[in-house]
XYZ file of C-alpha atoms in Angstrom:
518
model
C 37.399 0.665 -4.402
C 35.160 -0.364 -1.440
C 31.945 0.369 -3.367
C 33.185 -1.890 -6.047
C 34.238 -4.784 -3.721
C 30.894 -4.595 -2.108
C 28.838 -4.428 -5.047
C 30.906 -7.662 -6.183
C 30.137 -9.271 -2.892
C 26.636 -8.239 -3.067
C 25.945 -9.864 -6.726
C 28.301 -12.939 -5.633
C 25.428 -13.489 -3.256
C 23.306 -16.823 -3.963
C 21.458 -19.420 -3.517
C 20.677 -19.745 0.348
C 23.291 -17.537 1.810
C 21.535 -14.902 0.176
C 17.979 -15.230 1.466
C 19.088 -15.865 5.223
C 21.243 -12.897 4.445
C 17.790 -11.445 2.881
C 16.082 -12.663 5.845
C 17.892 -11.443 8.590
C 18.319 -7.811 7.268
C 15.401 -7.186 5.837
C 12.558 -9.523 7.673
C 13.863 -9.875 11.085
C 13.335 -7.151 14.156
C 14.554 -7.019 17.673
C 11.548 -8.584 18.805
C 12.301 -11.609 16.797
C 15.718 -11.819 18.479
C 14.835 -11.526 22.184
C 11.820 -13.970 21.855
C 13.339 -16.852 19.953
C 16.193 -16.207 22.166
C 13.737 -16.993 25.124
C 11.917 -20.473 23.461
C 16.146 -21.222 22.724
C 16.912 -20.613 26.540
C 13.748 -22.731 28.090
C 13.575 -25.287 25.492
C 14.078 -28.714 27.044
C 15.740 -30.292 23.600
C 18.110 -27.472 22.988
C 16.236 -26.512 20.042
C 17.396 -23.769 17.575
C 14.242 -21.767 17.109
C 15.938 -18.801 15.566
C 17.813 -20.443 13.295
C 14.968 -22.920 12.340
C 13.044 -19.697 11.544
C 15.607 -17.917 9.390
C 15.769 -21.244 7.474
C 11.902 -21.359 7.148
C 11.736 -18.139 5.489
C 14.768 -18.464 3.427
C 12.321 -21.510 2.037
C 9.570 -19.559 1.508
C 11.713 -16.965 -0.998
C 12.911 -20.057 -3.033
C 10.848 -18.963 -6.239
C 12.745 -15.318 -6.659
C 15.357 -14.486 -8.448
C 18.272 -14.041 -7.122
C 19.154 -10.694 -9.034
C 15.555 -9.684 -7.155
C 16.921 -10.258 -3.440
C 20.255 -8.975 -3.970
C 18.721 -5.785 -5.693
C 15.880 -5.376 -2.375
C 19.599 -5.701 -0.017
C 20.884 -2.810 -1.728
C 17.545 -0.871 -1.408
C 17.309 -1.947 2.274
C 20.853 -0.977 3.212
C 19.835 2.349 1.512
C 16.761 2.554 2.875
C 17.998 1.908 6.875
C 20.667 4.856 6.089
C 18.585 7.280 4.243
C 20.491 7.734 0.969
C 20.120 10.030 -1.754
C 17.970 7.889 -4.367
C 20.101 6.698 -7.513
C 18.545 5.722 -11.101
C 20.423 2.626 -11.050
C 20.707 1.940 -15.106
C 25.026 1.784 -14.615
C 26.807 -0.271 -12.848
C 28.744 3.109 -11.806
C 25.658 4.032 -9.651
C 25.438 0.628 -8.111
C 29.074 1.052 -6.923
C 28.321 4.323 -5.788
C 25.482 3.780 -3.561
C 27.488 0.565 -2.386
C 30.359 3.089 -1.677
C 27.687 5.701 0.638
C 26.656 2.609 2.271
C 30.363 1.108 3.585
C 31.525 4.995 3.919
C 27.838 5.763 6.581
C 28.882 2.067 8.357
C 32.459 3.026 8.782
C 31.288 6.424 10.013
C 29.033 4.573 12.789
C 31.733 2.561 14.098
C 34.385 5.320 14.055
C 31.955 7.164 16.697
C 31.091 4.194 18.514
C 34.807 2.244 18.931
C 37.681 4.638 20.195
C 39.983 2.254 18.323
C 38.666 1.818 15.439
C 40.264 4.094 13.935
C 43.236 3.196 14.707
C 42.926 0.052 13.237
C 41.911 1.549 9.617
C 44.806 3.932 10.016
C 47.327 1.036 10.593
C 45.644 -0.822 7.292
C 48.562 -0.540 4.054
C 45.965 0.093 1.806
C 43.220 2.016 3.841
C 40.740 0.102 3.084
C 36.946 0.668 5.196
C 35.217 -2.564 3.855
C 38.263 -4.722 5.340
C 38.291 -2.335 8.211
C 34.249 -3.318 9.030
C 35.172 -7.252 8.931
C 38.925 -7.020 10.818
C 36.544 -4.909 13.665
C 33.517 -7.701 13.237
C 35.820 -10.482 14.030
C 37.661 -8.977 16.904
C 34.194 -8.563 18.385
C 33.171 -12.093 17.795
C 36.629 -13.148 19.811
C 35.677 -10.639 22.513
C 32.541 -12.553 22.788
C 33.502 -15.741 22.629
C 36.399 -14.649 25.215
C 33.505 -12.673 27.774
C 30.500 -14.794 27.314
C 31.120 -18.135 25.856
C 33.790 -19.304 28.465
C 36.979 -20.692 28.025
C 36.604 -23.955 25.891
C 35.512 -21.962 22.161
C 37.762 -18.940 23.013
C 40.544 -22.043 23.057
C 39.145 -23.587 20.741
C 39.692 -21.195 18.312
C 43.159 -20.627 19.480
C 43.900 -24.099 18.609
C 42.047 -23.335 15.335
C 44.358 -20.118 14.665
C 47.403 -22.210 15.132
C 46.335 -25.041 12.934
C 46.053 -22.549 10.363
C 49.402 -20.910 10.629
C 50.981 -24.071 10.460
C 49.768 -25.184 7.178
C 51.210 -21.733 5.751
C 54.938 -21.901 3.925
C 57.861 -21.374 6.506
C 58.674 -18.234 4.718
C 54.874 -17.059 5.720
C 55.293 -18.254 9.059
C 58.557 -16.557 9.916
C 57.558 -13.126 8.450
C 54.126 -13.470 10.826
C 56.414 -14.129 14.053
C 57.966 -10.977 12.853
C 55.460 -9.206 12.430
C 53.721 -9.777 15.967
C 56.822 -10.445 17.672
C 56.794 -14.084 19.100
C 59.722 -17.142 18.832
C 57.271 -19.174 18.398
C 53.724 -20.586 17.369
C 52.522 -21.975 20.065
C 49.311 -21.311 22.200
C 50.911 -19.761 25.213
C 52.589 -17.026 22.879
C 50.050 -16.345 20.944
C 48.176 -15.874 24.282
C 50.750 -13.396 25.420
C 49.759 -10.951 21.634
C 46.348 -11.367 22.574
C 46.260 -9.820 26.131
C 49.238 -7.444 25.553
C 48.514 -6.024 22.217
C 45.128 -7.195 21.377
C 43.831 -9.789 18.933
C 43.820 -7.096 15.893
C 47.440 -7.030 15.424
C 47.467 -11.011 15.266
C 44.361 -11.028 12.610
C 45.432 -8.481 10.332
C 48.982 -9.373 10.527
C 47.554 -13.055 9.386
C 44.977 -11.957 7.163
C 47.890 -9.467 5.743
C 49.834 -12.202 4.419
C 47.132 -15.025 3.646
C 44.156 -13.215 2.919
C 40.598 -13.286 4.028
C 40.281 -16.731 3.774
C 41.749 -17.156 7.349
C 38.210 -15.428 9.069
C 36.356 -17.528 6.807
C 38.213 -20.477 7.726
C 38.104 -19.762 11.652
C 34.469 -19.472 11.506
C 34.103 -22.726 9.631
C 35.794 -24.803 11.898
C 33.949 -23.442 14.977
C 30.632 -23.921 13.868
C 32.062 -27.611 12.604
C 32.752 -28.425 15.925
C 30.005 -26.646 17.852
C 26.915 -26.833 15.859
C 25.377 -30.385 14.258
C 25.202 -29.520 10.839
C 25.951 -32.474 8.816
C 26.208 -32.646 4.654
C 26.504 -28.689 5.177
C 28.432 -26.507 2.721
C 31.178 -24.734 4.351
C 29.452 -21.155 3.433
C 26.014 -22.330 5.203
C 27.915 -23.851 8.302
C 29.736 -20.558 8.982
C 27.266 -18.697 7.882
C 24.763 -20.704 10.249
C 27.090 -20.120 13.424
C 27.066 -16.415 12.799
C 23.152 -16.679 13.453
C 22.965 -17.157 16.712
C 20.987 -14.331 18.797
C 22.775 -14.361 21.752
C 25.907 -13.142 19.417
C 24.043 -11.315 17.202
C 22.819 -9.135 20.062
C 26.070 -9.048 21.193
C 27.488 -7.129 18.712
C 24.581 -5.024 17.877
C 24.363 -3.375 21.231
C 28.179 -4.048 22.272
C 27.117 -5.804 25.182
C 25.248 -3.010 26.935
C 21.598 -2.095 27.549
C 20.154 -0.275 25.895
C 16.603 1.975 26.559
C 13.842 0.256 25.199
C 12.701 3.158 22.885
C 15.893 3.009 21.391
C 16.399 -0.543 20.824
C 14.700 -0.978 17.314
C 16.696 2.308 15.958
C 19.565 1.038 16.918
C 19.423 -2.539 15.769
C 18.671 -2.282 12.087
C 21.968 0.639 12.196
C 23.742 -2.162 14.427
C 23.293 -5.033 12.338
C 24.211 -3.252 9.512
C 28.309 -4.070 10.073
C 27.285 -7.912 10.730
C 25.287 -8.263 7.056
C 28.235 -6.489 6.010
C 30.500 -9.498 7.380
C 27.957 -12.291 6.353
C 28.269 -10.765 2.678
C 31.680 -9.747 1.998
C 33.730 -12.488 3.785
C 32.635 -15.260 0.801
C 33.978 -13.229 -2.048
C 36.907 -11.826 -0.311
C 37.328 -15.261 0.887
C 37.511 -16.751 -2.301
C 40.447 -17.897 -4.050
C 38.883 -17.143 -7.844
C 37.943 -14.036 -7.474
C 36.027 -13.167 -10.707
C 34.258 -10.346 -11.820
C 30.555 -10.510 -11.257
C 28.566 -9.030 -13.666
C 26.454 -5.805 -11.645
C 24.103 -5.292 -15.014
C 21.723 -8.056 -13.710
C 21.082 -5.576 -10.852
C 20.858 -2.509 -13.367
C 17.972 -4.893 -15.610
C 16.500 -6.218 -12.124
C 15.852 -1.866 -11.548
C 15.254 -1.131 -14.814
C 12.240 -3.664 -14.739
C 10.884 -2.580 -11.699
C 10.978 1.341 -12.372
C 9.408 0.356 -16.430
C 6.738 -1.599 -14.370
C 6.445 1.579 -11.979
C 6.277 4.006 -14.953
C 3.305 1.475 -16.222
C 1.859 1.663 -13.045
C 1.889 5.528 -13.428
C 0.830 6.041 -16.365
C -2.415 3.620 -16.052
C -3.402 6.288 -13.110
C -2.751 8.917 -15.042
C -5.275 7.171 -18.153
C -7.860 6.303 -15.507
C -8.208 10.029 -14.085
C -8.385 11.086 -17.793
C -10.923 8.534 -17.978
C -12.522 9.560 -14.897
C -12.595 13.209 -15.767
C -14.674 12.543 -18.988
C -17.113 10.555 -17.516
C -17.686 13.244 -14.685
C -17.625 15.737 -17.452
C -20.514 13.666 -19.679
C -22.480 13.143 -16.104
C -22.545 16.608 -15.581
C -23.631 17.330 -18.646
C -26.342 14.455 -18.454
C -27.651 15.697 -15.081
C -28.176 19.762 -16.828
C -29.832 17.208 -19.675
C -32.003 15.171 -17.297
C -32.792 18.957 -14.925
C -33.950 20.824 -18.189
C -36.380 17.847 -19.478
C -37.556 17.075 -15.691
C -38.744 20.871 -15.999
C -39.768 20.521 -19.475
C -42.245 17.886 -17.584
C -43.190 19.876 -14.631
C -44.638 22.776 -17.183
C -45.957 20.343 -19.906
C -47.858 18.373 -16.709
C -48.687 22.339 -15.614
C -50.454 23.244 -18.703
C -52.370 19.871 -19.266
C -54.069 20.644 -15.900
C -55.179 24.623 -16.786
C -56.051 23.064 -20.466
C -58.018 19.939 -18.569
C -59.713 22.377 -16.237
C -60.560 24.576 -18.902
C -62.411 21.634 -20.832
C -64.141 20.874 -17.648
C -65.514 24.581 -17.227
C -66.615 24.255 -20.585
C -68.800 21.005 -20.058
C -70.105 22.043 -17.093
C -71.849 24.975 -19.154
C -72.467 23.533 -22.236
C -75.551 22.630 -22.648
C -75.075 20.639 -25.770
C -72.434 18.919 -24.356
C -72.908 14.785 -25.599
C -74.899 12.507 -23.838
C -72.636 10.349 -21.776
C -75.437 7.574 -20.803
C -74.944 6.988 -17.367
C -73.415 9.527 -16.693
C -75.878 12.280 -17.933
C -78.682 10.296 -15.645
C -76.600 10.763 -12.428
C -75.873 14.468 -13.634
C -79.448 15.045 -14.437
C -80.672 13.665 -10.769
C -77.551 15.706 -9.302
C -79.114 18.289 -10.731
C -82.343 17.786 -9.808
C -81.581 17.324 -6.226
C -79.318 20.057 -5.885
C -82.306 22.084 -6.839
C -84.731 20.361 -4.371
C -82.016 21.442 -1.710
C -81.819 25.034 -2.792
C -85.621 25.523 -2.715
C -85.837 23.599 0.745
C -82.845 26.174 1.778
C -84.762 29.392 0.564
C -88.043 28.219 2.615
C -85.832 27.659 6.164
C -84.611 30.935 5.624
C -88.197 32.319 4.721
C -89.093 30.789 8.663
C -86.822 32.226 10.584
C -88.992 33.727 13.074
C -88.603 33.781 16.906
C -85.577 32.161 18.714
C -86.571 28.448 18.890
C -87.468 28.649 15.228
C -84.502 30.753 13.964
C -82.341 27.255 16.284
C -84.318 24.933 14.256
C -83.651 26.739 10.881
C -80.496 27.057 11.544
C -79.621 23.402 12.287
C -81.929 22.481 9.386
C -80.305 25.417 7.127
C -76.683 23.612 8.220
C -77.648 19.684 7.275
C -78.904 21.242 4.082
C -75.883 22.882 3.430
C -74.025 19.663 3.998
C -76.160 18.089 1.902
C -75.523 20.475 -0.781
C -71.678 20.197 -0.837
C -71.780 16.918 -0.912
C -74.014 16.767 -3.731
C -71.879 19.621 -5.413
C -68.752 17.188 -4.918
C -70.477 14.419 -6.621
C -71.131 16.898 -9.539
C -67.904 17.459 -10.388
C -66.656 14.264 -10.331
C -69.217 13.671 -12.654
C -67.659 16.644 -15.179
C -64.188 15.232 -14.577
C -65.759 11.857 -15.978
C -67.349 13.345 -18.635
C -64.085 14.758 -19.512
C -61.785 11.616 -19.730
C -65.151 9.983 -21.558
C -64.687 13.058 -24.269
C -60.857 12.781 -24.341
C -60.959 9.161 -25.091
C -64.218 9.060 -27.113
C -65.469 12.255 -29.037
C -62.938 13.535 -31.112
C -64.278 15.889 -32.441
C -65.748 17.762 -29.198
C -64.208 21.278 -28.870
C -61.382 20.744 -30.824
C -59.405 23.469 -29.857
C -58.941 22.316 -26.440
C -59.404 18.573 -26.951
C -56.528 19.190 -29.957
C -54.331 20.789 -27.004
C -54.190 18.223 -24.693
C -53.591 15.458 -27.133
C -50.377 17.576 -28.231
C -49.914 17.961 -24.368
C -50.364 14.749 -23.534
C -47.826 13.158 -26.567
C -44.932 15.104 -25.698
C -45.465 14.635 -21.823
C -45.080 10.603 -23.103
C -41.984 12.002 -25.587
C -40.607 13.480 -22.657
C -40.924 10.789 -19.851
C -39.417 8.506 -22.314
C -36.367 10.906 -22.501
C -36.301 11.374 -19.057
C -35.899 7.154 -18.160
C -33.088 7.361 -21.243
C -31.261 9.741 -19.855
C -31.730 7.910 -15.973
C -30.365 4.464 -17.485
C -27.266 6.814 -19.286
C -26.322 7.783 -16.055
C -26.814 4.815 -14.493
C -24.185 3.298 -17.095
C -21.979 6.223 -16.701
C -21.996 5.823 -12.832
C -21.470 2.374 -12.635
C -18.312 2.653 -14.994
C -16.869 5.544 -13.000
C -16.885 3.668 -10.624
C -15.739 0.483 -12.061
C -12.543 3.202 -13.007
C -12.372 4.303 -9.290
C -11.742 0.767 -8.136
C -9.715 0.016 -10.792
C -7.481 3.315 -9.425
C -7.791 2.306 -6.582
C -5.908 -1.069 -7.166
C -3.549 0.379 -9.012
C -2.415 2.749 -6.307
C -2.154 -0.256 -3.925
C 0.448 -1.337 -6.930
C 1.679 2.125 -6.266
C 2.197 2.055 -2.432
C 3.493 -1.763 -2.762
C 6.321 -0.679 -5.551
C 7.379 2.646 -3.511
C 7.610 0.036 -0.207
C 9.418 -2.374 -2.089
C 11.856 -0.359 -4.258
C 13.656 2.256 -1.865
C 13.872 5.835 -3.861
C 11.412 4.868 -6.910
C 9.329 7.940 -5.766
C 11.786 10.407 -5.771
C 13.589 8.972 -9.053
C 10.182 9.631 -10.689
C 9.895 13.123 -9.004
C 13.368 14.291 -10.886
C 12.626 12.635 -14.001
C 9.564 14.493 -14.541
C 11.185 17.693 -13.362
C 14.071 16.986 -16.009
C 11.714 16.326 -18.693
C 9.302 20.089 -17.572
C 13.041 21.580 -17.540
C 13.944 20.091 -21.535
C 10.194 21.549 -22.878
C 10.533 24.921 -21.111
């Protein structure tokens, strides 16, 4: 019963009570509290920061859906307890949750308030949900008694008592029976208070005329304590319950509390106040209809399709991404084997090149290359000078200033010679290109060679640079399909952030599905 009540409350939710509900659960931290708290206290104009804040970012979530805040409360309130993850596609699921979530609140105030207890106990129907907002309201008239002063604390007796006597006489009569007064009149219900608490006096009220007497109590404070004109009644109660110096009231009971602590317990501790803010409307109300929980069941069912999209366009890019490492792979043995195809084919043009050389250098009806054959035939020529000049220093050598003098002569000579020798066979390696590129027909075998040598060396370069701008392309659409991962696992992170238990949901489904093939 107090799952469905709270779900009903939940999707009741609207408008702007819902986002500075949304806003205070779900955006706000302690930190937020304690500083606004500070501009509130040393403000020279009395300012409201905190609530000025709450209102600003209630603005700001103007554009989404309702069903989309009410669903992220749910998730939140799971979330801060750490509940088991529900595929929320029935309503029965939705109530269940809501159910785990007023069952772990009522556990946290049963350990923290000795009397609570007590208080659901002496409930007729035993109901937690109306046990959280009896408890929430005698904690707001403990603060307004300990830290307000005396002029709310009476004004909301006088506020209590206008209220009781609008109610029939029969209603009135069985409430003086019920806390056991003559009369309705401040000074008695004064004496309940102090001897017997204010719980017996609120549920005995709320017993007979419903929830609308909290709501109505709240009202009519904030009516004549806050300067909220053209207000509905729902924002100016609402509005008075956001106040930080009550708000941390009630979260840490008045105590301190040690500063690693003090962000655990707060979202746990404001828990039971959300709880207030967003059942006392539709408990409230006179018309209580039945809301219709399917828009939350659609509002999951889109996000966990989107999620599955999400998914599943990872799952197609590392296909996609496997391929293309598979067909790079696969290039790169392609581009290795032709790059040594190269080496060898560049290998055997030189032994078929130096071959051709040898075999000019010999020939001695090699063509006649014009200028070339002059500068070989004075080569030549002097070359031979230099040997015979050589062969006479060594014929001298004779004594030991004259075998000095030979020798230096013998050396420059020498030097000579090499150079000379050098100059030669640059000359063959011209006469070579000049018969590669000219006479055809010169020893055919090896001239034949190197043209084959030389046309598949351009065969395979050209290869080589197709293959280099296939990878290229390959590359730079990997990693066009990286990024594109990469965004979509941002999507990822940001669903699994937003959506409390989407994760795990997926998780099981798969498992279910690996359990149906098997």
């Amino acid at each position: 019963m107090e799952g469905s009540q709270f779900a009903q409350s939940l999707v009741s939710l609207k408008g702007d009570h819902l986002r500075y509900v949304y806003v205070l659960l779900c955006k706000m931290n302690i930190w937020d509290f304690v500083s606004l708290k500070t501009k509130d206290f040393f403000s020279k104009e009395q300012s409201q920061h905190f609530l000025t804040l709450i209102e600003k970012e209630a603005e700001s979530l103007a554009s989404i859906r309702d069903e989309e805040l009410q669903l992220d409360l749910l998730l939140h309130l799971s979330k801060t307890w750490k509940l088991e993850s529900r595929f929320f596609d029935l309503t029965e699921e939705i109530e269940k949750q809501c159910t785990d979530i007023v069952d772990d609140t009522f556990e946290l105030m049963s350990k923290q308030f000795k009397e609570f207890d007590s208080l659901y106990e002496s409930l007729y129907d035993h109901n937690k949900l109306d046990a959280i907002i009896h408890w929430q309201m005698k904690q707001i008239f403990d603060y307004l008694q300990d830290k307000k002063g005396e002029n709310e604390w009476h004004l909301w007796i006088s506020d209590i008592l206008d209220y009781l006597h609008f109610l029939p006489d029969y209603q009135q009569e069985q409430l003086k029976e019920a806390v056991q007064i003559s009369t309705l009149e401040p000074k008695e219900l004064q004496k309940v208070i102090e001897k017997q608490g204010v719980l017996l006096l609120f549920t005995a009220i709320v017993d007979r005329t419903g929830f609308a007497f909290y709501k109505h109590l709240l009202q009519s404070l904030a009516e004549k304590t806050m300067k909220m004109e053209g207000q509905s009644s729902t924002t100016m109660f609402f509005s008075w319950l956001l106040n930080p110096n009550l708000l941390l009231s009630l979260i840490f009971h008045g105590g301190t509390v040690l500063y690693r602590y003090q962000n655990l317990l707060f979202n746990k501790g404001l828990i039971p106040i959300v709880i207030l803010q967003m059942t006392l409307p539709f408990k409230a109300s006179e018309k209580q209809g039945i809301e219709d929980l399917t828009i939350l069941c659609d509002q999951w069912n889109e996000r966990f399709l989107a999620y599955k999209t999400i998914l599943r366009t990872i799952d197609r890019n590392l296909n996609v991404q496997k391929r293309l490492k598979k067909e790079l792979d696969s290039l790169n043995k392609e581009l290795k084997s032709m790059q040594d195809m190269k080496k060898q084919t560049e290998s055997f043009l030189i032994q078929v090149r130096e071959r051709l050389v040898e075999h000019i250098r010999f020939d001695e009806n090699r063509p006649y290359f014009g200028d070339l054959t002059v500068k070989y035939n004075r080569l030549q020529e002097r070359l031979k000078t230099l040997e015979k000049r050589q062969s006479s220093e060594h014929e001298r050598k004779s004594g030991v200033f004259k075998s000095v003098t030979s020798y230096i002569k013998s050396s420059l000579i020498q030097t000579e010679k090499k150079q000379a020798e050098k100059k030669l066979q640059k000359i063959y390696e011209q006469m070579t290109d000049t018969v590669l590129e000219k006479y055809i027909d010169y020893e055919p075998s090896l001239t034949g060679e190197m043209k084959q040598a030389n046309s598949k060396l351009i065969e395979i370069r050209e290869e080589i640079q197709a293959i280099l701008k296939e990878i290229d392309h390959k590359q730079s659409s990997l990693q066009m399909v990286k990024q594109k991962e990469k965004e979509e696992r941002e999507k990822k992170e940001e669903a699994e952030k937003r959506t409390y238990g989407l994760k795990q949901i997926m998780k099981q489904e798969v498992e279910r599905e690996a359990s149906y093939r098997q």
